Tab-separated table of C-alpha atoms in Angstrom:
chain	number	residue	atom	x	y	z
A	24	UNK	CA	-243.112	123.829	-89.691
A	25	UNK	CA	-241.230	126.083	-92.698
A	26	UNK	CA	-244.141	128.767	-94.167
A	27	UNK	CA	-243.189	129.424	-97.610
A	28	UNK	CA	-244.936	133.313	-97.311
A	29	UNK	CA	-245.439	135.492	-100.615
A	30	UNK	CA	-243.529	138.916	-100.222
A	31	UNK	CA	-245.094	142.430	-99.626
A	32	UNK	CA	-244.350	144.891	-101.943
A	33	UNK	CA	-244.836	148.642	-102.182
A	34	UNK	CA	-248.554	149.430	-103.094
A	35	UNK	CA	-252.102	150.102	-101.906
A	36	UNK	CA	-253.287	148.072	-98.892
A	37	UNK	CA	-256.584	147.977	-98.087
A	38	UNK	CA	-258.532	146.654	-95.091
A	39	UNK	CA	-261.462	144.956	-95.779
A	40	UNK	CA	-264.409	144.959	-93.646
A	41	UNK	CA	-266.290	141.967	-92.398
A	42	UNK	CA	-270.064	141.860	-93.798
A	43	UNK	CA	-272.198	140.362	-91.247
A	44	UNK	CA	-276.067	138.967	-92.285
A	45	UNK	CA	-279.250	139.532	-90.556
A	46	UNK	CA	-277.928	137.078	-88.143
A	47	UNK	CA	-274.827	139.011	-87.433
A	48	UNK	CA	-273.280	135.967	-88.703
A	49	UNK	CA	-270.394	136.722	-91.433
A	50	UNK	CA	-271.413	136.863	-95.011
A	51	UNK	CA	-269.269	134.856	-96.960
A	52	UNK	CA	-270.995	135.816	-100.518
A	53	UNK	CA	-270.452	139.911	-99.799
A	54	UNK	CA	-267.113	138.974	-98.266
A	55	UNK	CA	-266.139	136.903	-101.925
A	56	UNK	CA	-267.528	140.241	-103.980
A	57	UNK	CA	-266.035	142.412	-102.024
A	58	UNK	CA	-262.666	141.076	-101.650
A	59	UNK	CA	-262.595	140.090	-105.416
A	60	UNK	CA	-263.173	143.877	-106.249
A	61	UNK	CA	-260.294	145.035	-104.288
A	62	UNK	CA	-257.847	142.929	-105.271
A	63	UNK	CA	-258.371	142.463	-109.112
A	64	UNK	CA	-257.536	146.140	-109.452
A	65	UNK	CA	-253.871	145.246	-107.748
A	66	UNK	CA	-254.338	146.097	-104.307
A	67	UNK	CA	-253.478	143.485	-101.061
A	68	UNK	CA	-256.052	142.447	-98.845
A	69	UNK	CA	-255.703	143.183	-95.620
A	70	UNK	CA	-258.156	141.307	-93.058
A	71	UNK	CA	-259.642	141.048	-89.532
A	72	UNK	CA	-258.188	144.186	-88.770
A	73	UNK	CA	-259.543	147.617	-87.347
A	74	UNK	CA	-262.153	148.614	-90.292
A	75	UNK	CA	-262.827	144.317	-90.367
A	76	UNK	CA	-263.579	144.681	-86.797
A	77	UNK	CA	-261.490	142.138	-85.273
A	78	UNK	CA	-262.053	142.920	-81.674
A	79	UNK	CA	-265.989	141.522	-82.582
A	80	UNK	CA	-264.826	138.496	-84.224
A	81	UNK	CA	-264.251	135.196	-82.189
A	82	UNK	CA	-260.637	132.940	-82.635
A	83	UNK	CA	-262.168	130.988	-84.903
A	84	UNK	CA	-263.911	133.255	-87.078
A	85	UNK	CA	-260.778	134.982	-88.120
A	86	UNK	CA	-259.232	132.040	-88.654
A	87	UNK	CA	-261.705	131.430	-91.110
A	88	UNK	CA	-261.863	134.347	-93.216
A	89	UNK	CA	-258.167	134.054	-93.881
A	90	UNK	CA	-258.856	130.526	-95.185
A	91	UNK	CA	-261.461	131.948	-97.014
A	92	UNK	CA	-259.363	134.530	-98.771
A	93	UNK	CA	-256.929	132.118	-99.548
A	94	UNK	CA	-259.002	130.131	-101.299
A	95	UNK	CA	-261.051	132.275	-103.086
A	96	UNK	CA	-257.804	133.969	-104.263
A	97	UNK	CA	-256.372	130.502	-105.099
A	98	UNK	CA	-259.619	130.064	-107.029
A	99	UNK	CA	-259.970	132.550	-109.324
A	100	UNK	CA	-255.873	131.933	-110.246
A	101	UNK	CA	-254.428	134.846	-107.860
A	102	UNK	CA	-251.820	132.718	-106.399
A	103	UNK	CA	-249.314	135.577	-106.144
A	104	UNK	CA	-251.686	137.619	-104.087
A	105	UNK	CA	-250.230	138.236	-100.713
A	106	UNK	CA	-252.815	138.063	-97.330
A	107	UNK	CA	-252.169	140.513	-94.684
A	108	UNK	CA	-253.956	139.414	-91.876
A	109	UNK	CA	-254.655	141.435	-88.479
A	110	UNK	CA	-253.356	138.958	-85.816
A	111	UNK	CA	-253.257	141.565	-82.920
A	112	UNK	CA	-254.713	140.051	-79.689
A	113	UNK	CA	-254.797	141.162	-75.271
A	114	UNK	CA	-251.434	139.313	-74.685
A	115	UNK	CA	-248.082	138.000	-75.741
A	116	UNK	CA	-249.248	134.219	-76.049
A	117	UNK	CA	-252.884	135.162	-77.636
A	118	UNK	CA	-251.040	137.193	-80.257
A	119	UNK	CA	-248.493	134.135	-81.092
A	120	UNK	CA	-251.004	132.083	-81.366
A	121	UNK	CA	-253.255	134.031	-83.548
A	122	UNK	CA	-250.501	134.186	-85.968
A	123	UNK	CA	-249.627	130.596	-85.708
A	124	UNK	CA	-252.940	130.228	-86.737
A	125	UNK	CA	-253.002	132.611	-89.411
A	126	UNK	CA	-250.142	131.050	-90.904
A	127	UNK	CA	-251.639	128.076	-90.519
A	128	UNK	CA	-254.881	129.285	-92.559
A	129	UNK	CA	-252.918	131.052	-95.544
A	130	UNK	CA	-251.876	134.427	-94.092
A	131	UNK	CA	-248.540	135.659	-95.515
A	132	UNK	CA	-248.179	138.345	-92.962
A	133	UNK	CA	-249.529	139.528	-89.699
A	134	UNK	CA	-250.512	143.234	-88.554
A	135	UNK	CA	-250.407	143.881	-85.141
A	136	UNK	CA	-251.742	146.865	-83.155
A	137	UNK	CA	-250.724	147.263	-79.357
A	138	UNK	CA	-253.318	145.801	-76.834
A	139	UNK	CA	-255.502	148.491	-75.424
A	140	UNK	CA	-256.481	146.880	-71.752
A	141	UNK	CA	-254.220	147.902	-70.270
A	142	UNK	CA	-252.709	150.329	-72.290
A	143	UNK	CA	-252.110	152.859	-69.034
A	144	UNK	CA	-249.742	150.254	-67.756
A	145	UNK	CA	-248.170	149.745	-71.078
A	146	UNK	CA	-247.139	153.410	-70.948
A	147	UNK	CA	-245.575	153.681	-67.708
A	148	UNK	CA	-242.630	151.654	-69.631
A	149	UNK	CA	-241.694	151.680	-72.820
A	150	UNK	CA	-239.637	148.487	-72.520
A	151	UNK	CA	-242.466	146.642	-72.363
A	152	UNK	CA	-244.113	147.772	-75.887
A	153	UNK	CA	-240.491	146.940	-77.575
A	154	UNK	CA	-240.315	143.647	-75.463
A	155	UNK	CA	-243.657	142.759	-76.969
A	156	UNK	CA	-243.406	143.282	-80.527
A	157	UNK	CA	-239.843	141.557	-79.830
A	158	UNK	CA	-241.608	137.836	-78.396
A	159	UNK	CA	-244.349	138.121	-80.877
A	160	UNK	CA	-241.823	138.563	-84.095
A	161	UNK	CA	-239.813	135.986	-82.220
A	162	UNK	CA	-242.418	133.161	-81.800
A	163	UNK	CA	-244.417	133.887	-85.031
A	164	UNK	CA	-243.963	131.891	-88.020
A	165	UNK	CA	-244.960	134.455	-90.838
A	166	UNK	CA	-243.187	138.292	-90.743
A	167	UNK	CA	-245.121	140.839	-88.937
A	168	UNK	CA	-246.193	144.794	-88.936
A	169	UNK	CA	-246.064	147.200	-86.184
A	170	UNK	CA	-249.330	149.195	-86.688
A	171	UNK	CA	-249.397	152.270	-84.424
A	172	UNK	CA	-252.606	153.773	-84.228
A	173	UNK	CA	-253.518	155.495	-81.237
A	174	UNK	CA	-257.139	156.283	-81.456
A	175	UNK	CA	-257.671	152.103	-81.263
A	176	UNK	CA	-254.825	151.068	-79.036
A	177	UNK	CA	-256.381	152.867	-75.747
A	178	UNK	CA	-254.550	156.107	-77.041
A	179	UNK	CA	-251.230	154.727	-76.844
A	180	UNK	CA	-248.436	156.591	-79.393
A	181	UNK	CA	-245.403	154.881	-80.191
A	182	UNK	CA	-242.295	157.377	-81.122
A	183	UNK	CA	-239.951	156.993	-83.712
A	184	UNK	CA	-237.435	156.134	-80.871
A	185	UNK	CA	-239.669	153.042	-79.813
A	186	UNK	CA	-240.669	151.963	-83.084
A	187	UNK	CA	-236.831	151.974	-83.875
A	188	UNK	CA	-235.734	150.012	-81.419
A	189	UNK	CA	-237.967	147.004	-82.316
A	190	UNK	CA	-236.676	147.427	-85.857
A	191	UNK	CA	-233.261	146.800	-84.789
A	192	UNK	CA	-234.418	143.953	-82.111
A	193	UNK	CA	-237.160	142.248	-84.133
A	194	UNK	CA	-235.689	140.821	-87.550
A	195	UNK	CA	-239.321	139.423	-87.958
A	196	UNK	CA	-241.169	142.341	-88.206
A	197	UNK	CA	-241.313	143.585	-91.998
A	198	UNK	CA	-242.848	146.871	-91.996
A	199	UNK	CA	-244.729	149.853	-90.234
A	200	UNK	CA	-248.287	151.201	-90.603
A	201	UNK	CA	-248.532	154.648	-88.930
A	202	UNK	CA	-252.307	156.017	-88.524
A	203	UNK	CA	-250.896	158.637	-85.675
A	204	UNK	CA	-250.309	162.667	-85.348
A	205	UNK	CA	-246.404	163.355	-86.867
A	206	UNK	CA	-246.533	160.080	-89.100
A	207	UNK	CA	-244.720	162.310	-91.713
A	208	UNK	CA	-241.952	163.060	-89.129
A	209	UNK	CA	-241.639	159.343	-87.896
A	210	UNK	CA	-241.559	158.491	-90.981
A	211	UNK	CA	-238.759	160.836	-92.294
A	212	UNK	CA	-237.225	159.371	-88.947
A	213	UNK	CA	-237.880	155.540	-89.749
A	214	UNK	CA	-236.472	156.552	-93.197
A	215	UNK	CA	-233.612	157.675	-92.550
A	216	UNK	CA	-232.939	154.747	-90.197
A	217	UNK	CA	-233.391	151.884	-92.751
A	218	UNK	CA	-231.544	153.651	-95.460
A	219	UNK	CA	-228.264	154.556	-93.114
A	220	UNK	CA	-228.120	150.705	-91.460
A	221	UNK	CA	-228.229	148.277	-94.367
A	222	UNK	CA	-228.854	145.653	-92.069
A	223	UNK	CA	-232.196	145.886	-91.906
A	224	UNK	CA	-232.746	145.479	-94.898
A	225	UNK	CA	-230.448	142.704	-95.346
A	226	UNK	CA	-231.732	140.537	-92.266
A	227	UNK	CA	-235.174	140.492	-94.243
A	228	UNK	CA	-236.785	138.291	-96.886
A	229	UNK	CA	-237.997	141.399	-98.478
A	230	UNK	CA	-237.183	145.069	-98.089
A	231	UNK	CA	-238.805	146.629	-94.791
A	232	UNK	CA	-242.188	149.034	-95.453
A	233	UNK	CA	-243.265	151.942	-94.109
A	234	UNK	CA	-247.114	152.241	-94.877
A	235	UNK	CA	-249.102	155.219	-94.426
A	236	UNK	CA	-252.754	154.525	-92.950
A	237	UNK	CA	-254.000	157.923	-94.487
A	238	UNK	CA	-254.515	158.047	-97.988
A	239	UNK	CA	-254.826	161.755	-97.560
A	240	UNK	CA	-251.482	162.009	-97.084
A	241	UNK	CA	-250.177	159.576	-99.984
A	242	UNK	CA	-248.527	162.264	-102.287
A	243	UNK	CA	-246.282	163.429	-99.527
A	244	UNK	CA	-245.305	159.967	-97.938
A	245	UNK	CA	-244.434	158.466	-101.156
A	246	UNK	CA	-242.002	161.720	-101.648
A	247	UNK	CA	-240.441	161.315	-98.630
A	248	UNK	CA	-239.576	158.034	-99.019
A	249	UNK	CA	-242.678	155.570	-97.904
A	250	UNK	CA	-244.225	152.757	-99.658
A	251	UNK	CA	-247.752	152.946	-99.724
A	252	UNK	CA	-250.940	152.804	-97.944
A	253	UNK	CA	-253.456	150.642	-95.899
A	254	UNK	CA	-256.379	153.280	-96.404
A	255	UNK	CA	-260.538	152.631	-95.993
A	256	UNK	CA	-260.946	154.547	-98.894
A	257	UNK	CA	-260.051	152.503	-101.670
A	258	UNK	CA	-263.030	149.952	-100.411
A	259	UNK	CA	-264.883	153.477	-102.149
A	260	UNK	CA	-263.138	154.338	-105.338
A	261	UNK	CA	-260.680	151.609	-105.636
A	262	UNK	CA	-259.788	152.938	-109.550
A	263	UNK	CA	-259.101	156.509	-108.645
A	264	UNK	CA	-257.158	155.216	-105.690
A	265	UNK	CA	-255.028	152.734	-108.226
A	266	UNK	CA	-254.608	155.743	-110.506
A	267	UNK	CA	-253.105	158.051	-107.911
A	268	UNK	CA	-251.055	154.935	-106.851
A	269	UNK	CA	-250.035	154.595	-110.575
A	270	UNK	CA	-249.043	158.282	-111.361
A	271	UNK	CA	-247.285	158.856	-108.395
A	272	UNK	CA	-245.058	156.211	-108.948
A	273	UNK	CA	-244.571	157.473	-112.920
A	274	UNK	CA	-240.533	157.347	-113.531
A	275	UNK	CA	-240.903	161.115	-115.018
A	276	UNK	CA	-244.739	162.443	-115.131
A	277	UNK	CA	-245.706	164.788	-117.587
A	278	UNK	CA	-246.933	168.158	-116.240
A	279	UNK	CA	-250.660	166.930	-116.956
A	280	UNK	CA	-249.855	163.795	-115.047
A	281	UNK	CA	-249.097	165.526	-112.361
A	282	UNK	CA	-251.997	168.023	-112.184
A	283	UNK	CA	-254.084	164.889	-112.342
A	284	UNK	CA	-252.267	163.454	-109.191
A	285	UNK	CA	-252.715	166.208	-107.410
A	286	UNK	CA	-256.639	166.460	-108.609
A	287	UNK	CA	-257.042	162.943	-107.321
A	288	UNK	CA	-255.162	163.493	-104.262
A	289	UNK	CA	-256.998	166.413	-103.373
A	290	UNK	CA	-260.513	164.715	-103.701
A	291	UNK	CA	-259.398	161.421	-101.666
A	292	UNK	CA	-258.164	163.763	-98.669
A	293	UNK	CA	-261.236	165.544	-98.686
A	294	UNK	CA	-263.149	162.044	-98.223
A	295	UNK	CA	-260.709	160.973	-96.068
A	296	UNK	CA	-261.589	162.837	-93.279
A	297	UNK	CA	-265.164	162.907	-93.705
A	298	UNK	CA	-264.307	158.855	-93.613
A	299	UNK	CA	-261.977	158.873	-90.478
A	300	UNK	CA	-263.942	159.595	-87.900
A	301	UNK	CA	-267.302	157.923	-89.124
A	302	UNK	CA	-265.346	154.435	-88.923
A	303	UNK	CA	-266.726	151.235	-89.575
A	304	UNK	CA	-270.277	152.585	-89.403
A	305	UNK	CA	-269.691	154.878	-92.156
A	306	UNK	CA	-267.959	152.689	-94.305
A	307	UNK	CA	-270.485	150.109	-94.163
A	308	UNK	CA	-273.188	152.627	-94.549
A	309	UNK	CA	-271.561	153.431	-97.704
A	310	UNK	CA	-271.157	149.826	-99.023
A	311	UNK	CA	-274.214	149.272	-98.113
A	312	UNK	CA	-275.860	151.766	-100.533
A	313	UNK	CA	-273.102	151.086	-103.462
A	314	UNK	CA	-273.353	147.577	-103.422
A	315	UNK	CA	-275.910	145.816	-101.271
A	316	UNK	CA	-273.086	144.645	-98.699
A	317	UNK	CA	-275.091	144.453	-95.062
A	318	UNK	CA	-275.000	147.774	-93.361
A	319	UNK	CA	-274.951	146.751	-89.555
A	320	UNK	CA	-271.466	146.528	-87.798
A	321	UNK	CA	-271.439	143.802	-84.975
A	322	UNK	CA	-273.508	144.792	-81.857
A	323	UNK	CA	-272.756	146.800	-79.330
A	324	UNK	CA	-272.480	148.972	-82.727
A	325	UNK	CA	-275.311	149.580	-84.501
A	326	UNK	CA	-275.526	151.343	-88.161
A	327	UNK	CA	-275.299	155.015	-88.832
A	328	UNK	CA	-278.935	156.621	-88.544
A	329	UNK	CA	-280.371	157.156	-92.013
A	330	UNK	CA	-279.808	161.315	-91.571
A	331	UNK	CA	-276.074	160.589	-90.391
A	332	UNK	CA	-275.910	158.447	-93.323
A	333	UNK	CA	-277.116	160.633	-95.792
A	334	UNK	CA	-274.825	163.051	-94.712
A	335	UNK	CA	-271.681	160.967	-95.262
A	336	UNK	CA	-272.852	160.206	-98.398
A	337	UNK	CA	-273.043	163.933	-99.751
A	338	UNK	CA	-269.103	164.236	-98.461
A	339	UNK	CA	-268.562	161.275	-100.332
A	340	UNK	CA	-270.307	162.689	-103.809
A	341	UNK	CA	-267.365	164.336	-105.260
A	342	UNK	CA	-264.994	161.235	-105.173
A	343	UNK	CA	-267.499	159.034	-106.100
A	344	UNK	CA	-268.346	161.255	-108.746
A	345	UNK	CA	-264.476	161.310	-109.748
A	346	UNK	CA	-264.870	156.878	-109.440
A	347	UNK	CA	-267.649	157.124	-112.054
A	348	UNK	CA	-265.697	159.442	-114.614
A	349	UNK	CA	-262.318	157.013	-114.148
A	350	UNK	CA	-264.026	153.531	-114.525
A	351	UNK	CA	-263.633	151.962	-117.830
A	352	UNK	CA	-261.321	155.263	-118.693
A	353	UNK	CA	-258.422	155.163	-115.915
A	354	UNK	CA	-255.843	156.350	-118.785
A	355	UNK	CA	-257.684	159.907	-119.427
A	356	UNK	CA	-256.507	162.424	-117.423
A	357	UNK	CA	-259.054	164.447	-114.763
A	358	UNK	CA	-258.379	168.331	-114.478
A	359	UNK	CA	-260.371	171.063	-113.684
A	360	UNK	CA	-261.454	173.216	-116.477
């Protein structure tokens, strides 16, 4: 069967969680408010991946939250809007099939993190990662992205060399998301590659990405040459993470531009990594008191303790203050005194 997928484009990505009720079964209505937040503002939804806990949902339920989006989008007259849809699973043949399904179910593209079983075998030979990500792209049906984080993949760091090699191998794999130590380097690296073989670029539907998973570190990737981010934060402050998105890619900002991009960029970092290592419990703690979303993660992970909580929150003040001044107002500039 043909897919007729809608193209990624450079932007802001962002990875939504999965509400859960009372029940711990998923909350569709939170899910619908949620998504329809994120993506009316211009960013791509990006589902059933690390922060949308995946690894707690069964076949079947992430099947149905891409169906979901895709309708909902399709309902409210976002036909254009692309689905990224985390597709990552233990083996070869679970991971083809989840993205036979997700194709199946609306998904224009899969995201795909390296399973973290038996990740100590998986590093004895690197042959094996690029072998992987080779049969996957291979077998699936919509175009897929290598997502290297570590701190979820049982610690395992692909280098530039390995990431390059499936590149070249893997004319089914559309893009990168690096949440790793020296993503600035592998990315120069990555760069450099896709610019000096025009093949790559010409063996694809769409020109290959190279996404950030750190909105911290936005400002810099986008000067060296990346295209965007798949960053928790916007699920925050989605407008002052669509106005840093917007000045920085200004053909020829204004010196109070870019004082304002670097305000922005400044406050995002600093939530950043408050945000990082709290995870999905922090996020959802957060959502939770914004918006009403349900606060518990699925069990064995239970919700940030009130004082923990609290805590996170008071890191969180100054960009949510920053939110409050830019809604309704994203054209005035923010600068210190």
């Amino acid at each position: 069967m043909a897919y007729t997928t809608r193209p990624l484009r450079p932007g802001v990505y962002v990875p939504l969680p999965t509400f859960f009720d009372d029940n711990q079964e998923i909350d569709f209505d939170s899910y619908r408010r949620h998504l329809l937040a994120m993506v009316t503002r211009g960013m791509v939804p990006v589902c059933a991946g690390s922060l949308g806990e995946a690894v707690h949902l069964a076949f079947d339920e992430r099947v149905s939250l891409i169906r979901f989006i895709r309708e909902t989008l399709d309902g409210e007259g976002l036909h254009t809007t692309p689905i990224v849809a985390g597709v990552g699973g233990l083996s070869t043949r679970e991971t083809i099939s989840l993205s036979k399904a997700a194709a199946d179910a609306g998904a224009d593209a899969g995201m795909v993190i390296l399973p973290a079983y038996y990740a100590a075998s998986l590093n004895t030979d690197m042959d094996q990662v690029i072998q992987y990500y080779v049969d996957i792209c291979e077998a699936s049906p919509i175009p897929l992205l290598l997502y290297n984080f570590p701190s979820n993949a049982g610690g395992q760091d692909m280098s530039s060399e390995v990431i390059s090699a499936v590149i070249k191998k893997a004319a089914n794999l559309c893009g990168v998301k690096l949440t790793c130590g020296g993503s600035m380097g592998k990315l120069i690296r990555l760069q450099a590659l896709v610019s000096e073989d025009t093949t790559i670029n010409e063996t694809r539907k769409f020109p290959f990405l190279l996404l950030d998973g750190l909105i911290a570190d936005l400002t810099p990737w986008m000067q060296c040459g990346g295209h965007g981010t798949v960053s928790g934060i916007p699920n925050f402050v989605p407008v002052a993470s669509m106005r840093l998105w917007s000045l920085l890619n200004l053909p020829s900002a204004t010196e109070t531009e870019r004082k304002e991009a670097k305000k922005i960029q400044g406050i995002l970092a600093r939530a950043d990594a408050a945000a990082v290592p709290g995870g999905i419990r922090a996020m959802k703690y957060a959502l939770n008191k914004l918006h009403g979303y349900g606060i518990a993660p699925r069990k064995p992970l239970l919700p940030l303790r009130e004082a923990e909580g609290e805590e996170f929150m008071k890191v969180l003040d100054e960009a949510m203050r920053l939110e409050r001044e830019l809604t309704g107002v994203a054209s005035t500039p923010v600068l210190e005194n």
